[in-house]
């Protein structure tokens, strides 16, 4: 295709086999651990043609290359395990709980040290980075593939406080201190934000969420535009055995085909629901970057191409009231995860590691149902005497 396609067209057409008369339109699911010797593909833990189709697609969307992993946390582990020992990490204080659990576990074993910081406060983040980094300038030759001078781990927006870190300023500042920057882009997807273009060294995804989009697969991706980083990730994937099943790769690519359409609907609905929640008497706080009242709204307008489909809000009455709302909705499923075609709700504070969150915080992942049905369900639950 000679013309430069826009992302909504790219998601439909990337990762397809070459055009051959009589050939398939879709990549086949290659179910083989074993290959005839003498070729490029040697063994199923290291390589697979169905992964490659998915990796080509997501790598292109992120502006680099991509590698598929067995889950989002598998991808995150690969990045963090690339750090030299002892690793030094600065992490957004409300980054995904699984990432923080990983860091706590690794710190206990003496593998690394980490500091948490409010990612919305650029000055504070860089002050903490300065304490953690070991050099005033980014070494021209890296110590190892990634994080030799320390690693800043960001999530944009964060899960579930929807904090918007200033990616461009933080990448510039961290690089000046000799640190590398990783961004978890799960909430935004490459359609709404491309962190590599803003200076990030590596991007991770839980493809389980919006990329696959149908709550039927676990998958992860690591992306970078630096060949030495990708090579290190390829080695980690094989050593950890964090290989994605070929069918899961195919399902993820299949889900990606409708990403633009799903996001368009979901985020339009999320914006409308956020506005209505603001006006609801039982709701005390609404966090959605599309709201003008959100502290990161102006920044989100600048660094994102949309505000996403996750809203978090606090219900008056704390944990019991919020739990009751999540139990009362019918169309909106109570359960953990996000980014699927079905709307999901849960009280995040019920999880270990999320104790610092507001007690009555509900995270709502807006699906593609009719927005009026969603609001009828949500407002009925908020108005219900049971909740
Ligand atoms: C779910 C999630 C992960 C973990 O991904 P899995 O596919 O569940 O392993 C990582 N980061 C964010 C932001 C997530 O929402």
Short mmCIF file of C-alpha atoms and ligand atoms in Angstrom, two decimals:
data_model
loop_
_atom_site.label_atom_id
_atom_site.label_comp_id
_atom_site.label_asym_id
_atom_site.label_seq_id
_atom_site.Cartn_x
_atom_site.Cartn_y
_atom_site.Cartn_z
CA UNK A 1 0.00 0.00 0.00
CA UNK A 2 1.74 3.17 -1.21
CA UNK A 3 -0.29 5.79 0.68
CA UNK A 4 0.20 6.45 4.39
CA UNK A 5 -2.82 4.98 6.11
CA UNK A 6 -4.44 6.36 9.22
CA UNK A 7 -4.54 4.21 12.37
CA UNK A 8 -8.19 3.18 11.96
CA UNK A 9 -7.27 1.68 8.57
CA UNK A 10 -3.96 0.26 9.79
CA UNK A 11 -5.59 -1.84 12.53
CA UNK A 12 -7.69 -3.51 9.85
CA UNK A 13 -4.87 -4.18 7.39
CA UNK A 14 -1.59 -4.67 9.30
CA UNK A 15 -0.19 -8.13 9.95
CA UNK A 16 -1.72 -9.84 6.91
CA UNK A 17 0.07 -12.35 4.70
CA UNK A 18 1.48 -11.15 1.35
CA UNK A 19 -1.10 -10.79 -1.41
CA UNK A 20 -0.94 -14.03 -3.37
CA UNK A 21 -3.65 -15.23 -5.73
CA UNK A 22 -5.51 -17.97 -3.92
CA UNK A 23 -3.68 -17.23 -0.65
CA UNK A 24 -5.49 -16.60 2.65
CA UNK A 25 -6.50 -13.07 3.69
CA UNK A 26 -5.76 -13.85 7.33
CA UNK A 27 -2.57 -15.24 8.88
CA UNK A 28 -2.89 -18.93 9.70
CA UNK A 29 -2.67 -20.18 13.29
CA UNK A 30 0.63 -22.01 13.20
CA UNK A 31 0.42 -24.82 15.74
CA UNK A 32 3.88 -26.29 15.79
CA UNK A 33 6.54 -26.52 18.48
CA UNK A 34 8.94 -28.06 15.99
CA UNK A 35 10.37 -26.91 12.65
CA UNK A 36 12.47 -28.50 9.92
CA UNK A 37 16.04 -27.46 10.48
CA UNK A 38 17.91 -25.03 8.25
CA UNK A 39 15.37 -22.15 8.36
CA UNK A 40 14.86 -18.96 10.38
CA UNK A 41 12.28 -20.42 12.76
CA UNK A 42 13.90 -22.99 15.01
CA UNK A 43 11.64 -23.76 17.97
CA UNK A 44 8.16 -22.78 19.15
CA UNK A 45 9.27 -21.08 22.36
CA UNK A 46 11.39 -18.60 20.41
CA UNK A 47 9.39 -17.87 17.30
CA UNK A 48 6.01 -18.36 15.67
CA UNK A 49 4.51 -16.98 12.45
CA UNK A 50 1.20 -16.06 14.12
CA UNK A 51 3.05 -14.03 16.77
CA UNK A 52 4.94 -12.26 14.00
CA UNK A 53 1.70 -11.08 12.38
CA UNK A 54 0.55 -9.58 15.69
CA UNK A 55 4.01 -8.16 16.41
CA UNK A 56 4.24 -6.50 13.00
CA UNK A 57 0.85 -4.88 13.52
CA UNK A 58 1.40 -3.55 17.05
CA UNK A 59 5.04 -2.59 16.38
CA UNK A 60 3.96 -0.45 13.43
CA UNK A 61 1.18 1.19 15.45
CA UNK A 62 3.61 2.05 18.28
CA UNK A 63 6.30 3.34 15.89
CA UNK A 64 8.85 0.60 16.57
CA UNK A 65 9.02 -3.17 16.82
CA UNK A 66 6.99 -5.42 19.12
CA UNK A 67 7.32 -8.82 20.78
CA UNK A 68 4.37 -10.85 22.02
CA UNK A 69 4.30 -12.33 25.54
CA UNK A 70 2.06 -14.74 27.41
CA UNK A 71 0.46 -11.90 29.42
CA UNK A 72 0.86 -8.24 30.27
CA UNK A 73 2.74 -9.18 33.42
CA UNK A 74 4.95 -11.49 31.36
CA UNK A 75 5.88 -8.46 29.25
CA UNK A 76 6.46 -6.31 32.35
CA UNK A 77 8.67 -9.02 33.92
CA UNK A 78 10.81 -9.16 30.78
CA UNK A 79 11.50 -5.42 30.95
CA UNK A 80 12.22 -5.38 34.69
CA UNK A 81 14.39 -8.52 34.57
CA UNK A 82 16.58 -6.82 31.96
CA UNK A 83 17.83 -4.38 34.62
CA UNK A 84 21.31 -5.08 36.01
CA UNK A 85 21.53 -6.18 39.68
CA UNK A 86 20.80 -4.30 41.85
CA UNK A 87 18.27 -2.50 39.66
CA UNK A 88 17.07 1.00 40.48
CA UNK A 89 13.48 1.88 39.65
CA UNK A 90 11.28 4.92 40.17
CA UNK A 91 7.62 4.01 39.72
CA UNK A 92 4.32 5.90 39.64
CA UNK A 93 2.75 5.38 43.07
CA UNK A 94 -0.56 4.23 41.59
CA UNK A 95 0.83 2.08 38.77
CA UNK A 96 -0.94 -1.24 38.15
CA UNK A 97 -0.99 -3.25 41.38
CA UNK A 98 0.61 -6.27 39.68
CA UNK A 99 3.61 -4.15 38.64
CA UNK A 100 4.00 -2.86 42.18
CA UNK A 101 3.65 -6.38 43.63
CA UNK A 102 6.39 -7.50 41.23
CA UNK A 103 8.67 -4.70 42.43
CA UNK A 104 7.97 -5.43 46.12
CA UNK A 105 8.78 -9.10 45.59
CA UNK A 106 11.99 -8.30 43.68
CA UNK A 107 13.07 -5.74 46.30
CA UNK A 108 12.56 -8.33 49.08
CA UNK A 109 14.88 -10.70 47.23
CA UNK A 110 17.52 -7.96 46.87
CA UNK A 111 17.12 -7.89 43.11
CA UNK A 112 16.38 -4.14 42.94
CA UNK A 113 15.44 -1.04 44.91
CA UNK A 114 12.50 1.13 44.01
CA UNK A 115 10.86 4.41 44.99
CA UNK A 116 7.27 5.42 44.37
CA UNK A 117 6.19 8.93 43.43
CA UNK A 118 3.09 10.82 42.28
CA UNK A 119 3.53 10.77 38.50
CA UNK A 120 1.42 13.90 38.04
CA UNK A 121 4.12 15.97 39.78
CA UNK A 122 6.87 16.23 37.13
CA UNK A 123 9.26 18.16 39.39
CA UNK A 124 8.88 15.63 42.21
CA UNK A 125 9.38 12.65 39.88
CA UNK A 126 12.58 14.11 38.50
CA UNK A 127 13.83 15.02 42.00
CA UNK A 128 13.37 11.37 43.06
CA UNK A 129 15.02 10.23 39.82
CA UNK A 130 18.01 12.46 40.58
CA UNK A 131 18.41 10.72 43.96
CA UNK A 132 18.20 7.29 42.36
CA UNK A 133 20.18 7.81 39.14
CA UNK A 134 23.93 7.49 39.20
CA UNK A 135 25.01 9.82 36.47
CA UNK A 136 24.27 13.37 35.36
CA UNK A 137 24.26 12.36 31.72
CA UNK A 138 22.83 9.41 29.86
CA UNK A 139 25.76 7.13 29.02
CA UNK A 140 26.29 6.96 25.29
CA UNK A 141 27.10 3.27 25.57
CA UNK A 142 24.50 1.69 27.84
CA UNK A 143 25.36 -0.58 30.77
CA UNK A 144 23.31 -3.54 29.60
CA UNK A 145 20.37 -3.12 27.27
CA UNK A 146 18.11 -1.13 29.56
CA UNK A 147 18.15 0.63 32.90
CA UNK A 148 21.91 0.62 33.54
CA UNK A 149 21.48 4.14 34.95
CA UNK A 150 18.09 3.33 36.50
CA UNK A 151 14.58 3.00 35.10
CA UNK A 152 11.59 5.31 35.39
CA UNK A 153 8.38 3.26 35.15
CA UNK A 154 5.31 5.21 34.07
CA UNK A 155 1.73 4.36 33.26
CA UNK A 156 -0.35 6.78 31.24
CA UNK A 157 -3.12 7.14 32.31
CA UNK A 158 -2.59 5.30 35.59
CA UNK A 159 -4.83 2.49 36.77
CA UNK A 160 -7.25 3.37 38.44
CA UNK A 161 -6.57 7.00 39.47
CA UNK A 162 -6.28 8.10 35.82
CA UNK A 163 -3.31 10.35 36.55
CA UNK A 164 -1.75 11.82 33.38
CA UNK A 165 2.06 12.01 33.62
CA UNK A 166 3.81 14.46 31.30
CA UNK A 167 5.56 11.84 29.16
CA UNK A 168 7.64 14.19 27.05
CA UNK A 169 8.98 16.23 30.00
CA UNK A 170 9.61 13.13 32.11
CA UNK A 171 11.46 11.30 29.32
CA UNK A 172 13.66 14.35 28.67
CA UNK A 173 14.38 14.82 32.37
CA UNK A 174 15.02 11.13 33.09
CA UNK A 175 17.31 10.78 30.07
CA UNK A 176 19.33 13.79 31.21
CA UNK A 177 19.89 11.88 34.48
CA UNK A 178 21.03 8.76 32.63
CA UNK A 179 17.81 6.83 33.26
CA UNK A 180 15.68 4.94 30.77
CA UNK A 181 11.90 5.21 30.65
CA UNK A 182 9.27 2.48 30.33
CA UNK A 183 5.60 3.32 29.74
CA UNK A 184 2.65 0.99 30.31
CA UNK A 185 0.34 2.08 27.47
CA UNK A 186 -2.49 -0.36 28.25
CA UNK A 187 -5.14 2.27 29.02
CA UNK A 188 -4.42 4.51 26.04
CA UNK A 189 -3.52 1.93 23.34
CA UNK A 190 -1.35 3.10 20.41
CA UNK A 191 -4.43 4.66 18.83
CA UNK A 192 -4.65 7.29 21.56
CA UNK A 193 -0.98 7.69 22.51
CA UNK A 194 2.43 6.65 21.19
CA UNK A 195 4.99 6.99 24.00
CA UNK A 196 8.02 6.07 21.85
CA UNK A 197 7.41 9.27 19.85
CA UNK A 198 7.36 11.19 23.16
CA UNK A 199 10.77 9.79 24.12
CA UNK A 200 10.04 6.51 25.94
CA UNK A 201 12.61 3.73 25.52
CA UNK A 202 10.17 0.87 25.90
CA UNK A 203 6.38 0.45 25.93
CA UNK A 204 4.44 -2.44 27.44
CA UNK A 205 0.85 -3.56 26.96
CA UNK A 206 -1.56 -5.85 28.63
CA UNK A 207 -3.09 -6.88 25.29
CA UNK A 208 -5.61 -8.77 27.43
CA UNK A 209 -7.45 -5.45 27.70
CA UNK A 210 -8.29 -3.08 24.82
CA UNK A 211 -6.05 -4.58 22.12
CA UNK A 212 -7.70 -8.02 22.23
CA UNK A 213 -10.89 -6.43 23.53
CA UNK A 214 -13.19 -9.41 24.10
CA UNK A 215 -12.25 -10.67 27.57
CA UNK A 216 -11.27 -14.05 26.14
CA UNK A 217 -7.49 -13.99 26.02
CA UNK A 218 -4.40 -13.17 28.12
CA UNK A 219 -1.58 -11.56 26.13
CA UNK A 220 1.15 -8.96 26.48
CA UNK A 221 3.47 -6.96 24.24
CA UNK A 222 6.76 -5.11 24.59
CA UNK A 223 7.59 -2.43 22.01
CA UNK A 224 10.70 -0.36 21.35
CA UNK A 225 12.41 1.44 18.49
CA UNK A 226 15.85 0.44 19.83
CA UNK A 227 17.14 -2.83 18.33
CA UNK A 228 19.33 -3.64 21.38
CA UNK A 229 16.30 -3.33 23.66
CA UNK A 230 14.26 -5.64 21.45
CA UNK A 231 17.08 -8.16 21.32
CA UNK A 232 17.27 -8.17 25.13
CA UNK A 233 13.48 -8.70 25.29
CA UNK A 234 13.66 -11.58 22.85
CA UNK A 235 16.27 -13.25 25.04
CA UNK A 236 14.18 -12.70 28.19
CA UNK A 237 11.06 -14.14 26.53
CA UNK A 238 12.87 -17.35 25.70
CA UNK A 239 14.64 -17.62 29.05
CA UNK A 240 11.42 -17.01 31.01
CA UNK A 241 9.38 -19.25 28.72
CA UNK A 242 6.79 -16.43 28.62
CA UNK A 243 5.67 -17.42 25.12
CA UNK A 244 2.20 -16.63 23.86
CA UNK A 245 0.01 -19.44 22.54
CA UNK A 246 -0.47 -19.16 18.76
CA UNK A 247 -4.26 -19.21 19.14
CA UNK A 248 -4.06 -16.38 21.67
CA UNK A 249 -1.90 -14.41 19.22
CA UNK A 250 -4.50 -14.94 16.52
CA UNK A 251 -7.37 -13.91 18.83
CA UNK A 252 -5.48 -10.75 19.81
CA UNK A 253 -4.91 -9.81 16.18
CA UNK A 254 -8.54 -10.60 15.43
CA UNK A 255 -9.57 -8.27 18.28
CA UNK A 256 -7.21 -5.54 17.08
CA UNK A 257 -9.14 -5.33 13.78
CA UNK A 258 -12.00 -3.53 15.54
CA UNK A 259 -9.95 -1.51 18.04
CA UNK A 260 -10.63 1.87 16.41
CA UNK A 261 -14.35 1.21 16.20
CA UNK A 262 -14.60 -0.16 19.75
CA UNK A 263 -12.60 2.71 21.22
CA UNK A 264 -14.62 5.31 19.36
CA UNK A 265 -17.85 3.99 20.86
CA UNK A 266 -16.48 3.21 24.31
CA UNK A 267 -14.77 6.52 24.86
CA UNK A 268 -17.73 8.55 23.61
CA UNK A 269 -19.88 6.67 26.12
CA UNK A 270 -17.26 7.07 28.86
CA UNK A 271 -17.26 10.84 28.33
CA UNK A 272 -21.05 11.01 28.59
CA UNK A 273 -21.22 8.73 31.65
CA UNK A 274 -18.45 10.75 33.36
CA UNK A 275 -20.46 13.96 32.91
CA UNK A 276 -23.62 12.38 34.24
CA UNK A 277 -21.76 10.88 37.21
CA UNK A 278 -20.42 14.35 38.10
CA UNK A 279 -24.02 15.54 38.43
CA UNK A 280 -25.15 12.53 40.52
CA UNK A 281 -25.72 13.37 44.20
CA UNK A 282 -24.26 10.06 45.47
CA UNK A 283 -20.99 10.49 43.57
CA UNK A 284 -18.34 12.58 45.33
CA UNK A 285 -15.45 12.52 42.81
CA UNK A 286 -15.20 11.55 39.13
CA UNK A 287 -11.84 10.92 37.45
CA UNK A 288 -11.81 11.02 33.66
CA UNK A 289 -9.17 12.90 31.66
CA UNK A 290 -11.85 14.19 29.29
CA UNK A 291 -13.49 16.22 32.08
CA UNK A 292 -12.33 19.85 32.18
CA UNK A 293 -12.16 19.49 35.95
CA UNK A 294 -9.52 16.72 35.67
CA UNK A 295 -6.08 18.06 36.71
CA UNK A 296 -4.47 16.36 33.69
CA UNK A 297 -7.06 17.50 31.13
CA UNK A 298 -4.88 20.04 29.31
CA UNK A 299 -1.94 17.62 29.27
CA UNK A 300 -4.15 14.79 28.00
CA UNK A 301 -5.38 17.07 25.19
CA UNK A 302 -1.75 17.62 24.22
CA UNK A 303 -0.29 14.10 24.50
CA UNK A 304 -3.31 11.89 23.74
CA UNK A 305 -5.64 11.60 20.76
CA UNK A 306 -8.61 10.72 22.97
CA UNK A 307 -9.36 10.21 26.65
CA UNK A 308 -9.95 6.47 26.75
CA UNK A 309 -12.78 4.34 28.06
CA UNK A 310 -12.03 3.98 31.78
CA UNK A 311 -13.69 6.20 34.39
CA UNK A 312 -13.17 5.98 38.13
CA UNK A 313 -15.50 7.58 40.66
CA UNK A 314 -16.09 7.62 44.40
CA UNK A 315 -19.44 6.74 45.93
CA UNK A 316 -20.52 8.53 49.12
CA UNK A 317 -20.60 6.04 51.98
CA UNK A 318 -17.23 4.40 51.30
CA UNK A 319 -16.51 0.73 50.75
CA UNK A 320 -19.93 -0.78 51.66
CA UNK A 321 -21.81 1.71 49.46
CA UNK A 322 -19.45 1.17 46.53
CA UNK A 323 -19.60 -2.63 46.89
CA UNK A 324 -23.38 -2.42 46.91
CA UNK A 325 -23.44 -0.40 43.68
CA UNK A 326 -21.14 -2.94 41.96
CA UNK A 327 -23.42 -5.77 43.17
CA UNK A 328 -26.58 -4.01 41.99
CA UNK A 329 -25.71 -3.25 38.37
CA UNK A 330 -27.04 -5.90 35.99
CA UNK A 331 -25.88 -4.93 32.50
CA UNK A 332 -22.53 -3.74 33.85
CA UNK A 333 -20.72 -6.85 35.06
CA UNK A 334 -19.02 -6.83 38.46
CA UNK A 335 -15.56 -8.23 37.91
CA UNK A 336 -11.92 -7.35 37.52
CA UNK A 337 -10.21 -6.48 34.21
CA UNK A 338 -11.08 -3.84 31.63
CA UNK A 339 -10.99 -2.98 27.96
CA UNK A 340 -13.52 -5.55 26.73
CA UNK A 341 -16.68 -5.04 24.70
CA UNK A 342 -18.65 -5.62 27.91
CA UNK A 343 -18.74 -2.92 30.57
CA UNK A 344 -17.11 -3.94 33.86
CA UNK A 345 -17.20 -2.39 37.32
CA UNK A 346 -15.33 -3.12 40.53
CA UNK A 347 -14.25 -1.57 43.80
CA UNK A 348 -10.48 -1.51 43.43
CA UNK A 349 -9.80 -1.11 47.15
CA UNK A 350 -10.85 -4.73 47.70
CA UNK A 351 -7.46 -5.88 46.38
CA UNK A 352 -4.31 -6.37 48.38
CA UNK A 353 -1.86 -3.64 47.38
CA UNK A 354 -4.67 -1.15 46.66
CA UNK A 355 -5.21 -0.10 50.28
CA UNK A 356 -4.10 3.45 49.56
CA UNK A 357 -7.01 4.09 47.20
CA UNK A 358 -10.20 5.91 48.20
CA UNK A 359 -12.39 3.30 49.92
CA UNK A 360 -15.44 4.03 47.77
CA UNK A 361 -13.58 4.10 44.44
CA UNK A 362 -15.27 2.21 41.63
CA UNK A 363 -13.44 1.61 38.37
CA UNK A 364 -15.75 1.49 35.38
CA UNK A 365 -14.48 0.10 32.09
CA UNK A 366 -16.98 1.26 29.51
CA UNK A 367 -17.83 -1.28 26.83
CA UNK A 368 -19.70 -0.90 23.56
CA UNK A 369 -23.26 -1.34 24.81
CA UNK A 370 -25.81 1.43 24.15
CA UNK A 371 -24.87 4.30 26.44
CA UNK A 372 -28.47 4.91 27.52
CA UNK A 373 -28.76 1.31 28.69
CA UNK A 374 -25.48 1.73 30.59
CA UNK A 375 -26.65 4.91 32.27
CA UNK A 376 -30.04 3.40 33.13
CA UNK A 377 -28.22 0.48 34.80
CA UNK A 378 -25.67 2.63 36.62
CA UNK A 379 -28.10 5.29 37.80
CA UNK A 380 -30.57 2.63 38.97
CA UNK A 381 -27.78 1.03 41.05
CA UNK A 382 -26.76 4.41 42.49
CA UNK A 383 -30.37 5.26 43.32
CA UNK A 384 -31.20 1.79 44.68
CA UNK A 385 -32.08 1.65 48.38
CA UNK A 386 -29.97 -1.54 48.55
CA UNK A 387 -26.86 0.41 47.70
C1 LIG B 1 -4.13 -5.78 33.44
C2 LIG B 1 -2.97 -4.87 33.41
C3 LIG B 1 -1.67 -5.37 33.41
C4 LIG B 1 -1.37 -6.86 33.52
O1 LIG B 1 -1.71 -7.54 32.37
P1 LIG B 1 -2.12 -9.11 32.31
O2 LIG B 1 -2.39 -9.31 30.88
O3 LIG B 1 -3.32 -9.25 33.20
O4 LIG B 1 -0.96 -9.87 32.83
C5 LIG B 1 -0.63 -4.48 33.32
N1 LIG B 1 -0.84 -3.14 33.25
C6 LIG B 1 -2.08 -2.62 33.28
C7 LIG B 1 -2.25 -1.13 33.21
C8 LIG B 1 -3.19 -3.45 33.36
O5 LIG B 1 -4.42 -2.93 33.39
#
